[in-house]
Amino acid sequence: MENTYYNPADLKKFGNITELQPEMGRKFFDYYGEVFKEGALTEREKALIALAVSHAVQCPYCIDSYTSDCLEKGADENQMMEAVHVAAAIKGGAALVHGVQMMNKIKDLTM
Amino acid sequence: MPIPVKSLKAQQHQFANPAYQLEVLQHAGTEEGDFPHFGAKLQEHQLYPLQPTGTTILQVNVGKMCNQTCRHCHVDAGPDRKEIMTRATMQLCLDALAKSPQLTTVDLTGGAPEMNPDFRWFVEQLSGMGRQVIVRCNLTIILANPKYHDLPEFFKKHQVQVVSSLPYFSASRTDAQRGDGVFEKSIKALQMLNVVGYGQEGGGLELNLVYNPSGAFLPASQRSLEAEFKRRLLGAYGVVFNSLFCITNLPISRYLDYLIESGNYSSYMEKLVTAFNPEAAANVMCRNTISVGWDGALYDCDFNQMLELKVQPGTPQHIRDFDLGQLDQREIVLNQHCYGCTAGAGSSCGGSTT
């Protein structure tokens, strides 16, 4: 084991996960590749969504990958930061909306 | 990082030396070892030795002088570069063209080709011979001095195809690569070209833009980015153009210096090697282009020219000895920078190759 949990060099070894479970791994990567192909959404739009989700799930490998990918797909810095704000808004909103649950409980417990 | 105003040559920088650049390229690699030689990679795909498929384009570098010092420039061009093609060498190019009707297109590049004092004379002669002339215009030259303000009219008169770099549709990304204020001036120049009729669909005056990444990453899909550029430039500035050419930055000269300085060299080379595409390799531009240096020397492409890798020994080395029959039999000179033209969708002076 490394002394840190994350090593940037591990990113390019992602494909090695198929070594311990080839069939599931292969199916996952086939699916992954299919998802990011241009469809109803452009490749650039999908890269921006992936960048936002990467921040929401706070995955450093994904942030590394999709920052590069967004640049390579022609997204600009403003679009990328707006995507991160979308993630932040949803994450923040998801925390705050539970404030309603808290308020309901306060109402239950107080006179 | 601010853009230096001096060329690497004027700074006496080690990357001004082609032999040193080739030495660095030879030892590109990762912890797992050096990358395979480009020739060996072609051999794996039955493409070695690489030979011309029939040369139709003469690309002439009329000099290294430029009004800009772009961070990625493979020519190391700038205001301090004095290497300029003479009218006598241009005449040798015209003589070569006269005996080679297969060369239907002449692609003029630099530096800023318009800064060569015989540029207009050369274009007039080429146009008189009925050849399609392409000028790689950096746009800002049109505004650099009143004597250049009529270039759009001049280009129009000779039906010149204008190809211009605009690395992005925003000022920050463009200026980071090409210098402060370049984006604003480029837009103004594009508007001047549009006014005389350039870039209008079906209008016959072709204006093509070149996108190359402002950093250590590969270019986007040409089709997708072209649509985005058209939407953004029309919406924000009323600018129209015909096609967008996506070009990969090759790891030589100033861009090589940038890669090393920014710590991106190995990962960028790895990206290029990993993205090797045999289809792109089969369509590289050196198979239909010959490049002429400011002093008349012959090269397989403008990148080999800057690395001082002349065409194969035993074939004509100078434009005065031009013989297309012999040159079309040559083996193209390869090195590790060639991975830049074969990555992903491929890259050439006309954009993607697949």
Coordinates of C-alpha atoms in Angstrom, one line a residue:
Chain A
M1 CA 0.0 0.0 0.0
E2 CA 1.0 3.6 -0.6
N3 CA 1.4 6.0 2.2
T4 CA -1.5 8.1 0.8
Y5 CA -4.9 6.8 -0.3
Y6 CA -4.7 8.6 -3.7
N7 CA -1.9 8.3 -6.2
P8 CA -2.2 10.2 -9.5
A9 CA -0.4 7.4 -11.3
D10 CA -3.3 5.0 -10.3
L11 CA -5.7 6.8 -12.7
K12 CA -4.2 5.2 -15.8
K13 CA -4.4 1.8 -14.1
F14 CA -8.2 2.1 -13.8
G15 CA -8.5 -0.5 -16.6
N16 CA -6.7 -3.0 -14.4
I17 CA -9.9 -3.6 -12.4
T18 CA -10.8 -6.1 -15.0
E19 CA -8.0 -8.4 -13.8
L20 CA -10.0 -9.6 -10.8
Q21 CA -13.4 -9.7 -12.5
P22 CA -13.0 -9.6 -16.3
E23 CA -16.6 -9.9 -17.4
M24 CA -18.1 -7.3 -15.1
G25 CA -15.2 -5.0 -15.7
R26 CA -15.5 -5.2 -19.4
K27 CA -19.2 -4.6 -19.3
F28 CA -18.6 -1.6 -17.2
F29 CA -16.1 -0.1 -19.6
D30 CA -18.2 -0.8 -22.6
Y31 CA -21.1 0.9 -20.9
Y32 CA -18.9 3.8 -19.8
G33 CA -17.7 4.3 -23.4
E34 CA -21.2 4.2 -24.7
V35 CA -22.4 6.7 -22.2
F36 CA -19.9 9.4 -23.3
K37 CA -20.5 9.1 -27.0
E38 CA -22.3 12.0 -28.6
G39 CA -26.1 11.4 -28.5
A40 CA -28.9 13.7 -27.5
L41 CA -26.2 15.5 -25.6
T42 CA -22.9 16.6 -27.1
E43 CA -19.6 15.1 -25.9
R44 CA -18.8 18.6 -24.5
E45 CA -22.1 18.7 -22.5
K46 CA -21.5 15.2 -21.1
A47 CA -17.9 16.2 -20.1
L48 CA -19.3 19.2 -18.2
I49 CA -21.9 17.0 -16.5
A50 CA -19.2 14.6 -15.5
L51 CA -17.0 17.4 -14.2
A52 CA -19.9 18.6 -12.0
V53 CA -20.6 15.1 -10.7
S54 CA -16.9 14.6 -10.1
H55 CA -17.0 17.5 -7.7
A56 CA -20.2 16.4 -6.1
V57 CA -18.7 12.9 -5.4
Q58 CA -15.4 14.6 -4.6
C59 CA -13.4 12.1 -6.6
P60 CA -9.9 13.4 -7.3
Y61 CA -9.3 10.9 -10.2
C62 CA -12.5 12.1 -11.8
I63 CA -11.7 15.8 -11.4
D64 CA -8.3 15.2 -13.0
S65 CA -9.8 13.3 -15.9
Y66 CA -12.8 15.5 -16.6
T67 CA -10.9 18.8 -16.2
S68 CA -8.6 17.6 -19.0
D69 CA -11.6 16.1 -20.9
C70 CA -13.6 19.4 -20.7
L71 CA -10.6 21.3 -22.1
E72 CA -10.1 18.8 -24.8
K73 CA -13.8 18.9 -25.7
G74 CA -13.5 22.7 -26.1
A75 CA -15.3 23.8 -22.9
D76 CA -14.0 27.1 -21.5
E77 CA -13.2 28.0 -17.9
N78 CA -16.4 29.9 -17.4
Q79 CA -18.5 26.9 -18.4
M80 CA -16.4 24.6 -16.2
M81 CA -16.7 26.8 -13.1
E82 CA -20.5 27.2 -13.7
A83 CA -20.7 23.4 -13.8
V84 CA -18.9 23.2 -10.5
H85 CA -21.4 25.7 -9.1
V86 CA -24.3 23.6 -10.3
A87 CA -22.8 20.7 -8.3
A88 CA -22.2 23.0 -5.3
A89 CA -25.8 24.4 -5.5
I90 CA -27.3 20.9 -5.5
K91 CA -25.0 19.7 -2.7
G92 CA -25.8 22.8 -0.7
G93 CA -29.5 22.7 -1.5
A94 CA -29.6 19.0 -0.6
A95 CA -28.2 19.9 2.8
L96 CA -30.5 22.9 3.3
V97 CA -33.7 21.4 2.1
H98 CA -33.4 19.0 5.1
G99 CA -33.8 22.1 7.2
V100 CA -37.5 21.6 6.5
Q101 CA -37.3 18.2 8.1
M102 CA -35.6 19.8 11.0
M103 CA -38.3 22.4 11.3
N104 CA -41.0 19.8 11.2
K105 CA -39.3 17.9 14.0
I106 CA -38.9 21.1 16.0
K107 CA -42.6 21.7 15.6
D108 CA -43.3 18.2 16.9
L109 CA -41.2 18.6 19.9
T110 CA -41.9 22.1 21.0
M111 CA -44.9 23.9 22.5
Chain B
M1 CA 3.4 32.9 -17.1
P2 CA 3.8 36.2 -19.1
I3 CA 4.7 35.8 -22.8
P4 CA 8.3 36.6 -23.4
V5 CA 8.8 39.4 -26.0
K6 CA 12.0 37.9 -27.4
S7 CA 12.4 34.8 -29.5
L8 CA 14.2 31.8 -28.0
K9 CA 17.0 32.6 -30.4
A10 CA 17.4 36.1 -29.1
Q11 CA 17.4 34.8 -25.6
Q12 CA 20.1 32.3 -26.6
H13 CA 17.9 29.7 -25.1
Q14 CA 18.9 26.0 -25.5
F15 CA 15.6 25.2 -27.2
A16 CA 16.7 27.5 -30.1
N17 CA 19.0 24.7 -31.0
P18 CA 17.3 22.0 -33.1
A19 CA 19.9 19.4 -32.2
Y20 CA 19.1 19.9 -28.5
Q21 CA 15.4 19.7 -29.2
L22 CA 15.9 16.4 -31.0
E23 CA 18.0 15.1 -28.1
V24 CA 15.2 15.9 -25.6
L25 CA 12.6 14.3 -27.9
Q26 CA 14.7 11.1 -28.2
H27 CA 14.5 10.7 -24.4
A28 CA 10.9 11.4 -23.9
G29 CA 9.3 8.7 -21.8
T30 CA 7.7 7.7 -18.6
E31 CA 8.8 5.6 -15.6
E32 CA 8.2 2.6 -17.8
G33 CA 10.8 3.7 -20.4
D34 CA 11.2 5.7 -23.6
F35 CA 8.4 5.8 -26.1
P36 CA 8.8 3.7 -29.3
H37 CA 10.4 5.4 -32.2
F38 CA 7.8 6.9 -34.5
G39 CA 9.2 4.9 -37.4
A40 CA 8.8 1.7 -35.5
K41 CA 5.3 2.6 -34.7
L42 CA 4.6 3.2 -38.4
Q43 CA 6.2 -0.2 -39.2
E44 CA 3.6 -1.9 -36.9
H45 CA 1.0 -0.6 -39.2
Q46 CA 2.8 -1.3 -42.5
L47 CA 3.3 2.4 -43.1
Y48 CA 7.1 2.4 -43.0
P49 CA 8.9 3.9 -44.9
L50 CA 6.5 6.7 -45.2
Q51 CA 6.4 8.1 -48.8
P52 CA 4.5 10.8 -50.6
T53 CA 1.1 9.9 -52.2
G54 CA 1.5 12.7 -54.8
T55 CA 2.6 16.2 -53.9
T56 CA 0.1 18.9 -54.7
I57 CA 1.0 21.6 -52.2
L58 CA 4.1 23.7 -52.0
Q59 CA 4.3 25.3 -48.6
V60 CA 6.7 28.3 -48.6
N61 CA 7.9 29.8 -45.4
V62 CA 8.8 33.4 -46.5
G63 CA 10.5 34.3 -43.3
K64 CA 10.5 34.1 -39.5
M65 CA 9.8 37.8 -38.8
C66 CA 6.5 38.3 -37.0
N67 CA 4.7 41.0 -35.1
Q68 CA 3.8 38.5 -32.4
T69 CA 5.7 36.1 -30.2
C70 CA 3.1 33.4 -29.4
R71 CA 3.9 31.1 -26.6
H72 CA 3.4 27.9 -28.7
C73 CA 5.1 29.0 -31.9
H74 CA 7.0 26.2 -33.5
V75 CA 8.9 28.7 -35.7
D76 CA 10.2 30.7 -32.8
A77 CA 9.0 33.7 -34.8
G78 CA 9.0 37.3 -33.6
P79 CA 10.0 40.9 -34.3
D80 CA 13.6 40.1 -33.7
R81 CA 13.9 37.3 -36.3
K82 CA 15.6 38.6 -39.5
E83 CA 15.5 35.5 -41.7
I84 CA 13.5 36.6 -44.7
M85 CA 13.1 35.0 -48.2
T86 CA 14.6 37.1 -50.9
R87 CA 12.9 37.9 -54.2
A88 CA 15.6 35.8 -56.0
T89 CA 14.6 32.7 -53.9
M90 CA 10.9 33.4 -54.5
Q91 CA 11.7 33.4 -58.3
L92 CA 13.3 30.0 -57.8
C93 CA 9.9 28.9 -56.2
L94 CA 8.1 30.3 -59.3
D95 CA 10.5 28.4 -61.6
A96 CA 9.9 25.2 -59.7
L97 CA 6.1 25.7 -59.9
A98 CA 6.3 26.5 -63.6
K99 CA 7.7 23.0 -64.3
S100 CA 5.5 21.3 -61.8
P101 CA 1.8 21.7 -62.8
Q102 CA 0.8 19.1 -60.2
L103 CA 1.5 21.7 -57.5
T104 CA -1.9 23.4 -57.7
T105 CA -1.7 25.1 -54.3
V106 CA 0.9 27.4 -52.7
D107 CA 0.6 27.8 -49.0
L108 CA 2.4 30.9 -47.7
T109 CA 3.5 30.9 -44.1
G110 CA 6.0 32.6 -41.7
G111 CA 6.3 34.4 -39.3
A112 CA 3.9 36.9 -40.6
P113 CA 4.3 36.3 -44.3
E114 CA 2.9 39.8 -45.1
M115 CA 6.0 41.3 -43.4
N116 CA 8.3 40.1 -46.2
P117 CA 8.8 43.1 -48.4
D118 CA 8.3 41.0 -51.6
F119 CA 5.1 39.3 -50.2
R120 CA 2.7 41.1 -52.5
W121 CA 4.9 40.7 -55.6
F122 CA 5.1 36.9 -54.8
V123 CA 1.3 36.6 -54.4
E124 CA 0.7 38.5 -57.7
Q125 CA 3.1 36.1 -59.6
L126 CA 1.5 33.0 -58.0
S127 CA -2.0 34.3 -58.7
G128 CA -0.9 35.1 -62.3
M129 CA 0.1 31.4 -62.7
G130 CA -3.4 30.3 -61.7
R131 CA -2.3 28.6 -58.5
Q132 CA -4.5 28.6 -55.4
V133 CA -2.8 30.7 -52.9
I134 CA -3.2 30.2 -49.1
V135 CA -1.9 32.8 -46.7
R136 CA -1.5 31.9 -43.1
C137 CA -2.4 35.4 -41.7
N138 CA -2.1 36.0 -38.0
L139 CA -4.9 38.6 -38.3
T140 CA -3.3 41.3 -36.1
I141 CA -0.8 42.1 -38.9
I142 CA -3.8 43.7 -40.7
L143 CA -4.0 46.3 -37.9
A144 CA -0.3 46.5 -37.1
N145 CA 0.5 49.3 -39.5
P146 CA -1.5 51.5 -41.9
K147 CA 0.4 49.9 -44.8
Y148 CA -1.3 46.6 -44.0
H149 CA -4.9 47.9 -43.6
D150 CA -5.7 47.1 -47.3
L151 CA -4.6 43.4 -47.0
P152 CA -8.3 42.2 -47.1
E153 CA -8.8 43.9 -50.5
F154 CA -5.4 42.6 -51.7
F155 CA -6.3 39.1 -50.7
K156 CA -9.7 39.4 -52.3
K157 CA -8.2 40.7 -55.6
H158 CA -6.1 37.5 -55.8
Q159 CA -8.7 35.1 -54.5
V160 CA -6.3 34.2 -51.7
Q161 CA -7.6 31.7 -49.2
V162 CA -7.0 33.2 -45.7
V163 CA -6.2 30.8 -42.9
S164 CA -5.9 32.4 -39.5
S165 CA -5.2 31.3 -36.0
L166 CA -7.8 32.0 -33.3
P167 CA -7.2 29.6 -30.5
Y168 CA -10.4 30.4 -28.7
F169 CA -13.6 32.5 -28.8
S170 CA -12.6 34.2 -25.6
A171 CA -10.0 36.8 -24.9
S172 CA -8.4 35.2 -21.9
R173 CA -7.5 31.9 -23.6
T174 CA -6.4 33.6 -26.9
D175 CA -4.3 36.2 -25.2
A176 CA -2.6 33.7 -22.9
Q177 CA -1.3 32.0 -26.0
R178 CA -0.8 34.8 -28.5
G179 CA -0.2 38.0 -26.3
D180 CA -2.2 40.7 -24.6
G181 CA -4.8 42.4 -26.8
V182 CA -4.5 39.8 -29.6
F183 CA -8.1 38.6 -29.3
E184 CA -9.6 42.1 -29.7
K185 CA -7.4 42.9 -32.7
S186 CA -8.1 39.5 -34.2
I187 CA -11.8 40.1 -34.0
K188 CA -11.5 43.5 -35.6
A189 CA -9.4 42.0 -38.4
L190 CA -11.9 39.2 -39.0
Q191 CA -14.7 41.9 -39.2
M192 CA -12.5 43.7 -41.9
L193 CA -12.2 40.5 -43.8
N194 CA -15.9 39.9 -43.6
V195 CA -16.7 43.4 -44.9
V196 CA -14.9 42.6 -48.2
G197 CA -16.8 39.3 -48.5
Y198 CA -14.5 36.8 -46.7
G199 CA -16.1 33.9 -44.8
Q200 CA -19.6 34.2 -46.4
E201 CA -21.0 30.7 -47.2
G202 CA -20.8 30.1 -51.0
G203 CA -19.2 33.5 -51.6
G204 CA -16.0 32.1 -52.9
L205 CA -13.7 34.0 -50.6
E206 CA -12.6 31.4 -48.1
L207 CA -11.7 32.4 -44.5
N208 CA -10.7 29.4 -42.3
L209 CA -9.8 29.6 -38.7
V210 CA -7.3 27.5 -36.9
Y211 CA -7.9 26.2 -33.3
N212 CA -5.0 24.8 -31.4
P213 CA -5.1 24.1 -27.7
S214 CA -3.9 26.8 -25.3
G215 CA -2.2 24.3 -23.0
A216 CA -1.0 20.8 -22.7
F217 CA -4.1 19.0 -24.0
L218 CA -5.3 17.6 -27.3
P219 CA -7.8 19.4 -29.6
A220 CA -11.5 18.8 -29.5
S221 CA -13.5 17.2 -32.4
Q222 CA -13.3 19.6 -35.3
R223 CA -16.9 19.3 -36.3
S224 CA -18.2 20.0 -32.8
L225 CA -15.8 22.9 -32.1
E226 CA -16.5 24.5 -35.4
A227 CA -20.2 24.7 -34.6
E228 CA -19.4 26.2 -31.2
F229 CA -17.0 28.8 -32.7
K230 CA -19.5 29.8 -35.3
R231 CA -22.2 30.2 -32.8
R232 CA -20.0 32.2 -30.4
L233 CA -18.3 34.4 -32.9
L234 CA -21.5 35.3 -34.8
G235 CA -23.5 35.9 -31.6
A236 CA -20.9 38.1 -29.8
Y237 CA -19.1 39.8 -32.7
G238 CA -21.1 39.2 -35.9
V239 CA -18.1 37.3 -37.4
V240 CA -18.5 34.6 -40.0
F241 CA -16.0 32.1 -41.3
N242 CA -16.0 29.0 -43.4
S243 CA -14.2 26.1 -41.6
L244 CA -12.4 25.6 -38.4
F245 CA -9.1 23.6 -38.6
C246 CA -8.2 21.8 -35.3
I247 CA -4.4 21.5 -35.0
T248 CA -2.5 19.6 -32.4
N249 CA 0.5 21.4 -30.9
L250 CA 3.7 19.6 -31.8
P251 CA 6.3 19.3 -29.1
I252 CA 9.1 21.5 -30.6
S253 CA 10.6 24.9 -30.1
R254 CA 8.5 27.3 -27.8
Y255 CA 5.8 24.7 -27.2
L256 CA 8.4 22.2 -26.1
D257 CA 9.8 24.8 -23.8
Y258 CA 6.4 25.4 -22.4
L259 CA 5.8 21.7 -21.8
I260 CA 9.1 21.3 -19.9
E261 CA 8.6 24.6 -17.9
S262 CA 5.1 23.6 -16.9
G263 CA 6.0 20.1 -16.0
N264 CA 3.6 18.6 -18.6
Y265 CA 6.2 17.2 -21.1
S266 CA 6.0 13.5 -20.2
S267 CA 2.3 13.4 -19.8
Y268 CA 1.7 15.3 -23.1
M269 CA 4.1 12.9 -25.0
E270 CA 2.3 10.0 -23.5
K271 CA -1.0 11.4 -24.6
L272 CA 0.3 11.8 -28.1
V273 CA 1.7 8.3 -28.2
T274 CA -1.3 6.7 -26.6
A275 CA -3.6 8.4 -29.1
F276 CA -1.6 7.2 -32.1
N277 CA -4.2 6.6 -34.9
P278 CA -3.0 4.6 -38.0
E279 CA -5.7 6.2 -40.1
A280 CA -4.4 9.6 -39.3
A281 CA -0.8 8.4 -39.9
A282 CA -1.8 7.3 -43.4
N283 CA -3.2 10.8 -44.1
V284 CA -0.3 13.0 -42.8
M285 CA 0.2 16.2 -44.7
C286 CA 3.9 15.4 -45.6
R287 CA 2.6 12.9 -48.1
N288 CA 1.2 15.7 -50.3
T289 CA 3.2 18.7 -49.3
I290 CA 6.8 20.0 -49.7
S291 CA 8.0 22.7 -47.5
V292 CA 10.5 25.4 -48.6
G293 CA 12.5 27.3 -46.1
W294 CA 13.2 31.1 -46.2
D295 CA 16.7 30.2 -47.7
G296 CA 15.2 27.8 -50.3
A297 CA 16.1 24.6 -48.5
L298 CA 13.5 21.7 -48.9
Y299 CA 11.8 19.9 -46.1
D300 CA 9.0 17.4 -45.6
C301 CA 7.0 19.8 -43.5
D302 CA 7.3 23.1 -41.7
F303 CA 8.0 21.3 -38.4
N304 CA 11.0 19.4 -39.9
Q305 CA 12.1 22.7 -41.3
M306 CA 12.3 24.2 -37.8
L307 CA 14.2 21.2 -36.6
E308 CA 16.5 21.5 -39.6
L309 CA 15.7 18.0 -40.8
K310 CA 16.0 18.4 -44.6
V311 CA 14.4 16.0 -47.1
Q312 CA 16.1 12.6 -47.5
P313 CA 19.7 12.9 -48.7
G314 CA 20.1 12.1 -52.3
T315 CA 17.0 13.9 -53.3
P316 CA 17.0 17.6 -54.3
Q317 CA 17.9 19.7 -51.2
H318 CA 17.2 23.2 -52.5
I319 CA 14.4 24.8 -54.5
R320 CA 16.9 25.6 -57.3
D321 CA 17.3 21.8 -58.0
F322 CA 13.5 21.1 -57.6
D323 CA 12.5 17.9 -59.3
L324 CA 9.0 16.7 -58.2
G325 CA 9.5 13.3 -59.9
Q326 CA 12.5 12.6 -57.6
L327 CA 11.0 14.1 -54.5
D328 CA 7.8 12.1 -54.9
Q329 CA 10.0 8.9 -54.6
R330 CA 11.6 10.0 -51.3
E331 CA 11.3 8.6 -47.9
I332 CA 9.9 11.1 -45.4
V333 CA 12.2 12.0 -42.5
L334 CA 10.6 11.1 -39.2
N335 CA 11.2 11.8 -35.6
Q336 CA 9.3 11.7 -32.3
H337 CA 7.5 15.1 -32.9
C338 CA 5.6 13.3 -35.7
Y339 CA 3.4 11.7 -33.0
G340 CA 1.7 15.1 -32.9
C341 CA 0.3 14.7 -36.4
T342 CA -1.0 11.2 -35.8
A343 CA -2.8 11.6 -32.5
G344 CA -6.6 11.2 -32.3
A345 CA -8.3 12.6 -35.3
G346 CA -4.9 13.6 -36.8
S347 CA -3.5 17.0 -37.4
S348 CA -2.3 18.9 -40.4
C349 CA -2.1 22.5 -41.7
G350 CA -5.6 21.8 -43.0
G351 CA -6.9 20.5 -39.6
S352 CA -8.0 17.0 -38.8
T353 CA -7.0 14.2 -41.2
T354 CA -9.6 11.6 -40.5

